[in-house]
GROMACS .gro file of C-alpha atoms in nm:
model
  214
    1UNK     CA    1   1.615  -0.632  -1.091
    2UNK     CA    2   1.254  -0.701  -1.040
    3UNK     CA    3   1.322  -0.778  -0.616
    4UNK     CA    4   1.483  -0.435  -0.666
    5UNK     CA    5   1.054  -0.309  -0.667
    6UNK     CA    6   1.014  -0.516  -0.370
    7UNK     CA    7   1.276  -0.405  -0.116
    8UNK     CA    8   1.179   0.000  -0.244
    9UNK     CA    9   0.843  -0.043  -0.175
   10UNK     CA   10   0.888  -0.177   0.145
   11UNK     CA   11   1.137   0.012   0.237
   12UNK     CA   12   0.972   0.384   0.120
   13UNK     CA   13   0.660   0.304   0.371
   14UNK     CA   14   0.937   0.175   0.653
   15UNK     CA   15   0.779  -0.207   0.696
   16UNK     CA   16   1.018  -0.463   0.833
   17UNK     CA   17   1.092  -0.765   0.656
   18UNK     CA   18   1.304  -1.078   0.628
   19UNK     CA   19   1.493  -1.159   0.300
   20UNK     CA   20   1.598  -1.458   0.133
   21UNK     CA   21   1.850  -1.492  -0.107
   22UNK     CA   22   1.757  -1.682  -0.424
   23UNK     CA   23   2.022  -1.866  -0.671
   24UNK     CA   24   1.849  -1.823  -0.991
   25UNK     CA   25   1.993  -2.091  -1.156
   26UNK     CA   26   1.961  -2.353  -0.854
   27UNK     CA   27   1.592  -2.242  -0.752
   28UNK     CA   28   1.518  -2.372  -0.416
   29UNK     CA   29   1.239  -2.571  -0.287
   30UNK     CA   30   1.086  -2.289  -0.074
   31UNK     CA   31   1.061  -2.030  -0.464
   32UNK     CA   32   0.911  -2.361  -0.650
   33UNK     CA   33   0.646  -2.435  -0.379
   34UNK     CA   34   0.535  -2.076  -0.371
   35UNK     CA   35   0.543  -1.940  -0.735
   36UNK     CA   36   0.454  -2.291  -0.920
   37UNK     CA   37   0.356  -2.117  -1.236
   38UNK     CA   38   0.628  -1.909  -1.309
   39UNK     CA   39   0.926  -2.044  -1.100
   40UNK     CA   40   1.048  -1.666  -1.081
   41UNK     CA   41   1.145  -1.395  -0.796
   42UNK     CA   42   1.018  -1.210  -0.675
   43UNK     CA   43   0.795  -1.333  -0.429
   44UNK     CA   44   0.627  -1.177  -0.133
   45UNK     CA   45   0.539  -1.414   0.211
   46UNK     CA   46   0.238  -1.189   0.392
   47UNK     CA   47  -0.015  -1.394   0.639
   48UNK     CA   48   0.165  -1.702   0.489
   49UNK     CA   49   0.004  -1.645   0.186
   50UNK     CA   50   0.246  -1.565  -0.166
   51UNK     CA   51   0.249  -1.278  -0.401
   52UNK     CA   52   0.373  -1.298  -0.713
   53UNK     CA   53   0.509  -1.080  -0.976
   54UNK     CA   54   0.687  -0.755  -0.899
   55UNK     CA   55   0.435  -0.500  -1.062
   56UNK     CA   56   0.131  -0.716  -0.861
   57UNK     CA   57   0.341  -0.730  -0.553
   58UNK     CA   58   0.408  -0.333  -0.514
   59UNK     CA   59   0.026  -0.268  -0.542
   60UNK     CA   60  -0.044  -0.529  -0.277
   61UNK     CA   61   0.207  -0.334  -0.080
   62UNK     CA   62   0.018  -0.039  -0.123
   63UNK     CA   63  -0.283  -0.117  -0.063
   64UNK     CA   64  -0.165  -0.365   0.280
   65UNK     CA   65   0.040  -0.078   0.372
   66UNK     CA   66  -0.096   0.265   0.222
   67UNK     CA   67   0.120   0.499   0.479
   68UNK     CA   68   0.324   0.676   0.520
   69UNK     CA   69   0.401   0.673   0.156
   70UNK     CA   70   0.117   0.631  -0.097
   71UNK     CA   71   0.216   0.511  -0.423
   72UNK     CA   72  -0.051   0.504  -0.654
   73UNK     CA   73  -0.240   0.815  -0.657
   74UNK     CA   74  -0.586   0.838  -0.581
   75UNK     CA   75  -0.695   0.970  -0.891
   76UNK     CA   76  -0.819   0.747  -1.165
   77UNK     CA   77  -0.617   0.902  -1.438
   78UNK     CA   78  -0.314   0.959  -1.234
   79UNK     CA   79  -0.325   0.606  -1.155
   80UNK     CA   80  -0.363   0.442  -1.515
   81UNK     CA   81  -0.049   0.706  -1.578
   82UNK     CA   82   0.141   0.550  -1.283
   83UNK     CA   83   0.079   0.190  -1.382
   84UNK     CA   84   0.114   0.248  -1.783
   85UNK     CA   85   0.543   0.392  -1.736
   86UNK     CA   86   0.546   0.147  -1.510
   87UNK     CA   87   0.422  -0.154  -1.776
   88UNK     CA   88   0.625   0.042  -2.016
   89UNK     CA   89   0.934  -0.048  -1.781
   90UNK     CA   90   0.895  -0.436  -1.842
   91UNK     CA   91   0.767  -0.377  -2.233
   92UNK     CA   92   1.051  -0.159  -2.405
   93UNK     CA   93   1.329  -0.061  -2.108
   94UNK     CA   94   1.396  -0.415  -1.959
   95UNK     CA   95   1.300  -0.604  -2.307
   96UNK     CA   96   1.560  -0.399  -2.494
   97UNK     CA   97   1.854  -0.421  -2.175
   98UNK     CA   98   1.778  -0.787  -2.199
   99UNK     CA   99   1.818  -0.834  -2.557
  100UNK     CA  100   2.128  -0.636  -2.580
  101UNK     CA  101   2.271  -0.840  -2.291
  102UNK     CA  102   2.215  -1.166  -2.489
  103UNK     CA  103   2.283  -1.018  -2.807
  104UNK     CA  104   2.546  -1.272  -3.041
  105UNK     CA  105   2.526  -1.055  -3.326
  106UNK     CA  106   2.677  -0.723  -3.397
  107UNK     CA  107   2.320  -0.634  -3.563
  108UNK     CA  108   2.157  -0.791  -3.279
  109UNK     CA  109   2.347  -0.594  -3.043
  110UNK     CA  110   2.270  -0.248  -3.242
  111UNK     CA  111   1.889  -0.295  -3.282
  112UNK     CA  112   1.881  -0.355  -2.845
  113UNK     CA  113   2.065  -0.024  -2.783
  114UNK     CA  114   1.870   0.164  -3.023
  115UNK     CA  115   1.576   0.032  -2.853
  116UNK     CA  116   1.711   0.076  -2.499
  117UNK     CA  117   1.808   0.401  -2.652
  118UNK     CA  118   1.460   0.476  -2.804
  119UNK     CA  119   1.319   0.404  -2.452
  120UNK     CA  120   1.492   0.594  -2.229
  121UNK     CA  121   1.444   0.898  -2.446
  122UNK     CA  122   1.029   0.837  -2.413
  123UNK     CA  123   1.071   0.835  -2.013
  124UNK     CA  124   1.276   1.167  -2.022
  125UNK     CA  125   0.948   1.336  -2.269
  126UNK     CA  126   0.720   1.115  -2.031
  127UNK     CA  127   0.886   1.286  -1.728
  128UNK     CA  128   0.839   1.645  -1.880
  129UNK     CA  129   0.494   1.600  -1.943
  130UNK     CA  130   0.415   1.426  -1.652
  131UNK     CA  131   0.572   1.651  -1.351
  132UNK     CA  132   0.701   1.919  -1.529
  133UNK     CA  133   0.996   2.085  -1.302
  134UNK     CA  134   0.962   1.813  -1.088
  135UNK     CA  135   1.192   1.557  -0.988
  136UNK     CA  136   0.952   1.190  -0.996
  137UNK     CA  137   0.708   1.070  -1.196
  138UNK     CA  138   0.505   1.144  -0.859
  139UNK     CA  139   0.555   1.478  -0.837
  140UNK     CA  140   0.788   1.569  -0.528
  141UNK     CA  141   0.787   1.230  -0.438
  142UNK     CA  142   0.833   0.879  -0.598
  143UNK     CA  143   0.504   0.699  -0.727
  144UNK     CA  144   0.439   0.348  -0.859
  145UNK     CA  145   0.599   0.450  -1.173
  146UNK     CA  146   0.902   0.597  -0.990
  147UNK     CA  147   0.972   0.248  -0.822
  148UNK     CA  148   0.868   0.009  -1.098
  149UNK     CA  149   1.141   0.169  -1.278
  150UNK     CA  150   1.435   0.270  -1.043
  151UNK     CA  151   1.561  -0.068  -1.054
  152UNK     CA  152   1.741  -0.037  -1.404
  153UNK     CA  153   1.895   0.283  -1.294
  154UNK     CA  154   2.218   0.041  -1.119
  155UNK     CA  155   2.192  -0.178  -1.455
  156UNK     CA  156   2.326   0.130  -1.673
  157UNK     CA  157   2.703   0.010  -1.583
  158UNK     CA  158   2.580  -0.374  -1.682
  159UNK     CA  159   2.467  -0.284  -2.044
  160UNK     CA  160   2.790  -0.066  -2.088
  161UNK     CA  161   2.985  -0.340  -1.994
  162UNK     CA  162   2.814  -0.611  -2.136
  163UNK     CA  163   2.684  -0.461  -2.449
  164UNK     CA  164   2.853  -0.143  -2.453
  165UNK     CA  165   2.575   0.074  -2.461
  166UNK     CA  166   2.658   0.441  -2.310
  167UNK     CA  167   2.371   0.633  -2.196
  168UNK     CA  168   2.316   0.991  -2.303
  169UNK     CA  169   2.412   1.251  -2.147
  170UNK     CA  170   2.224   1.527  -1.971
  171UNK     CA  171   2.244   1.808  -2.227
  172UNK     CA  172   2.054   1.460  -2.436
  173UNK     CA  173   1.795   1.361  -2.149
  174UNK     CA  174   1.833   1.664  -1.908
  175UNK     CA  175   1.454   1.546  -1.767
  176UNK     CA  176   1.604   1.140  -1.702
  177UNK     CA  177   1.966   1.247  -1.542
  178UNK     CA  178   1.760   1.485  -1.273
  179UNK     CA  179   1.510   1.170  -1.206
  180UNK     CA  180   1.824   0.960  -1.167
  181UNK     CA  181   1.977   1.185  -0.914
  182UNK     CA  182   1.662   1.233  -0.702
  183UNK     CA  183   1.613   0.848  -0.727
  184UNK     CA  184   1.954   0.786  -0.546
  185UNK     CA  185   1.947   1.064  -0.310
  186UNK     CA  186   1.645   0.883  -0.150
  187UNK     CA  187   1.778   0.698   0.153
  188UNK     CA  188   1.515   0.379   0.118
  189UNK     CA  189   1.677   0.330  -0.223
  190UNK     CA  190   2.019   0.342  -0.144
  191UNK     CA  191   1.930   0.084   0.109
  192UNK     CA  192   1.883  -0.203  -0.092
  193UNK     CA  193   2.047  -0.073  -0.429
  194UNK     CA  194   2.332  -0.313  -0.455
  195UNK     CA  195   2.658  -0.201  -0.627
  196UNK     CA  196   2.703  -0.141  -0.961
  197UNK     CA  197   3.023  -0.336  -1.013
  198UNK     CA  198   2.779  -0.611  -0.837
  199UNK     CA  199   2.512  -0.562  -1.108
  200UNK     CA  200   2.752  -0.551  -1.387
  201UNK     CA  201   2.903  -0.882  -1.322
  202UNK     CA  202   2.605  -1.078  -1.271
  203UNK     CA  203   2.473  -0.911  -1.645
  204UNK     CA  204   2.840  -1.050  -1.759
  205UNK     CA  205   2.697  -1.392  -1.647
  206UNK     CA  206   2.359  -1.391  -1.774
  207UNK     CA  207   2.632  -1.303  -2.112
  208UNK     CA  208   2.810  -1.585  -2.086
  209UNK     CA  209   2.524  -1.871  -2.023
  210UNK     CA  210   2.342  -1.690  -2.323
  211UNK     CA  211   2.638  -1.691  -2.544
  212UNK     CA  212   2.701  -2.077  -2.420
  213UNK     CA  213   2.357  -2.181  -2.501
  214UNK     CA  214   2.287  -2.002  -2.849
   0.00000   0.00000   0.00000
């Protein structure tokens, strides 16, 4: 999920890069060595030098790489905007998928998806507010915010499956199902997206080694 930020921020500004396949439960060498405190993906190679940390890594991306496709705005405000939905992502949207992936309660499972719930009900007032009419949190085009959270848009299928969670519809969160559509019309996402069947299984395993270790 988090590499998802990685690959769309490259991707949107057009920079070439080489990608390495990580097993997350057999970290290699190469992911130890270069994110010692954390032992997590994703990590960024640039000048030899390694950036960690998906939020920290899009910035640096922006900032190495600030055209064609800005992604923090100028603008102080407009920035702390960007970068709060964007925390808010990792705080209540992927905290509350997680949890109800785990989940090995019925009550367990309930409290996540009223959370997950809960959360994607703030993006679609967020989105309203925000760019009103518009499709992104960016305006016409997607912003930090935009790709911080685009990611959990192919995990929708995984928490159905896995924790049978079924997101609203659009007459529900008219201002989120228009985001989600402009999100995968953009051909840099659908690039690197990976299927949803894809997603769904790996959030079935995640499942089964929490069940197996609770």
């Amino acid at each position: 999920m988090f590499g998802l930020r990685v690959h769309y921020a490259l991707d949107l500004k057009g920079v070439s890069y080489e990608y390495q396949e990580e097993n997350l439960f057999n970290k290699s060498k190469e992911l130890l060595e270069a994110n010692p405190i954390y032992a997590k993906i994703p990590v960024l190679i640039h000048n030899g030098k390694p950036i960690c940390e998906s939020l920290i890594i899009v910035d640096y991306i922006d900032s190495v790489w600030p055209n064609p496709h800005k992604l923090l705005p100028e603008d102080p405000y407009k920035k702390a905007v960007a970068r709060f939905w964007a925390d808010f992502g990792d705080r209540k949207v992927y905290d509350a998928g997680s949890r109800l992936i785990r989940a090995t309660t019925e009550e367990e499972r309930k409290k996540a998806s009223e959370d997950l719930k809960w959360a994607l009900m703030k993006l679609d007032e967020a989105l309203d507010t925000i760019a009103p009419g518009k499709p992104f949190f960016g305006g016409d085009s997607m912003n930090f915010a935009d790709v911080a959270l685009a990611p959990f848009i192919c995990w929708f299928k995984g928490y159905q499956k896995v924790g049978g969670f079924v997101l609203p519809g659009p007459e529900e969160l008219p201002n989120l199902h228009k985001w989600v559509n402009a999100v995968k019309s953009v051909e840099a996402i659908r690039k690197s997206t990976p299927s949803l069947d894809k997603v769904a299984e790996f959030a079935e395993v995640i499942r089964k080694r929490a069940i197996g270790s609770a």
